[in-house]
Structure formats: structure tokens, C-alpha cells
């Protein structure tokens, strides 16, 4: 998985691309560090470029959400498609994290 970040006013936007799973743990630790150091009040992760996600990837989304909440910030997942959308639906992620189509 590759990712890029942009900041618009008080929101840090992160875009994921490729396949998201266990090998991406070090990248997620870097994202969590960016969240903790950011002065933003909210974060969004654009999932439209993500082709697949496994259970480890779902767990890492929860870690990102926990880091956001620990810092009093809100996370929103945006534009999931295909297999990624199905995985989020099956795991009922919308009950934990806001998901925007």
C-alpha cells in the first residue's frame, strides 16, 4: 500500500492506494505519528484507490481511529469501493467509524 497526505484547513486527508494488509504496519505507525503531531481537528482516509484490504488492514484502521480519538480528533473513511467496501460492511465498521460514500 502507498499513501499520500494533504492538509485542507483543519483536516488532514490521507489517500490509500493498492493493497492494504499486514506488511503495511510500519507505514501505519508513521501515519499515527503524523496524526499525533498534527494540529488538525479531523482526519479523513480516502479509500477509493485501495484495491483490497485484509483483516490486518481492518485492525490497522482501528489503530488509526484509536490514535485519533486519543487526541480528541475525529476520523472519517471516504469512498470505499469493491472488496474494500464489502469488508467494511461485513465487519460493521460503520458502527465504529464514520464512512462516507
mmCIF file of N, CA, C and O in Angstrom, residues 1 10 12-13 49-50 52 57 82:
data_model
loop_
_atom_site.group_PDB
_atom_site.id
_atom_site.type_symbol
_atom_site.label_atom_id
_atom_site.label_comp_id
_atom_site.label_asym_id
_atom_site.label_seq_id
_atom_site.Cartn_x
_atom_site.Cartn_y
_atom_site.Cartn_z
ATOM 1 N N UNK A 1 0.838 -1.167 0.000
ATOM 2 C CA UNK A 1 0.000 0.000 0.000
ATOM 3 C C UNK A 1 0.890 1.239 0.000
ATOM 4 O O UNK A 1 1.890 1.281 0.692
ATOM 5 N N UNK A 10 -8.477 22.577 8.631
ATOM 6 C CA UNK A 10 -8.266 21.797 9.857
ATOM 7 C C UNK A 10 -8.398 20.291 9.658
ATOM 8 O O UNK A 10 -8.571 19.557 10.626
ATOM 9 N N UNK A 12 -6.733 16.770 7.917
ATOM 10 C CA UNK A 12 -5.644 16.061 7.256
ATOM 11 C C UNK A 12 -6.276 14.937 6.448
ATOM 12 O O UNK A 12 -6.985 14.097 6.998
ATOM 13 N N UNK A 13 -6.055 14.952 5.142
ATOM 14 C CA UNK A 13 -6.602 13.921 4.258
ATOM 15 C C UNK A 13 -5.495 12.963 3.865
ATOM 16 O O UNK A 13 -4.425 13.382 3.424
ATOM 17 N N UNK A 49 -8.695 4.523 -3.834
ATOM 18 C CA UNK A 49 -7.570 3.942 -4.556
ATOM 19 C C UNK A 49 -7.123 2.596 -4.015
ATOM 20 O O UNK A 49 -6.176 1.996 -4.526
ATOM 21 N N UNK A 50 -7.819 2.116 -2.985
ATOM 22 C CA UNK A 50 -7.461 0.844 -2.365
ATOM 23 C C UNK A 50 -8.134 -0.298 -3.122
ATOM 24 O O UNK A 50 -9.346 -0.286 -3.334
ATOM 25 N N UNK A 52 -7.664 -3.734 -2.277
ATOM 26 C CA UNK A 52 -8.062 -4.801 -1.351
ATOM 27 C C UNK A 52 -7.589 -4.475 0.056
ATOM 28 O O UNK A 52 -6.665 -3.681 0.253
ATOM 29 N N UNK A 57 -5.413 -5.209 7.828
ATOM 30 C CA UNK A 57 -5.688 -3.844 7.395
ATOM 31 C C UNK A 57 -6.852 -3.243 8.156
ATOM 32 O O UNK A 57 -6.814 -2.074 8.567
ATOM 33 N N UNK A 82 -15.713 -1.731 -4.098
ATOM 34 C CA UNK A 82 -15.407 -3.138 -4.332
ATOM 35 C C UNK A 82 -15.197 -3.965 -3.079
ATOM 36 O O UNK A 82 -15.986 -3.917 -2.132
#
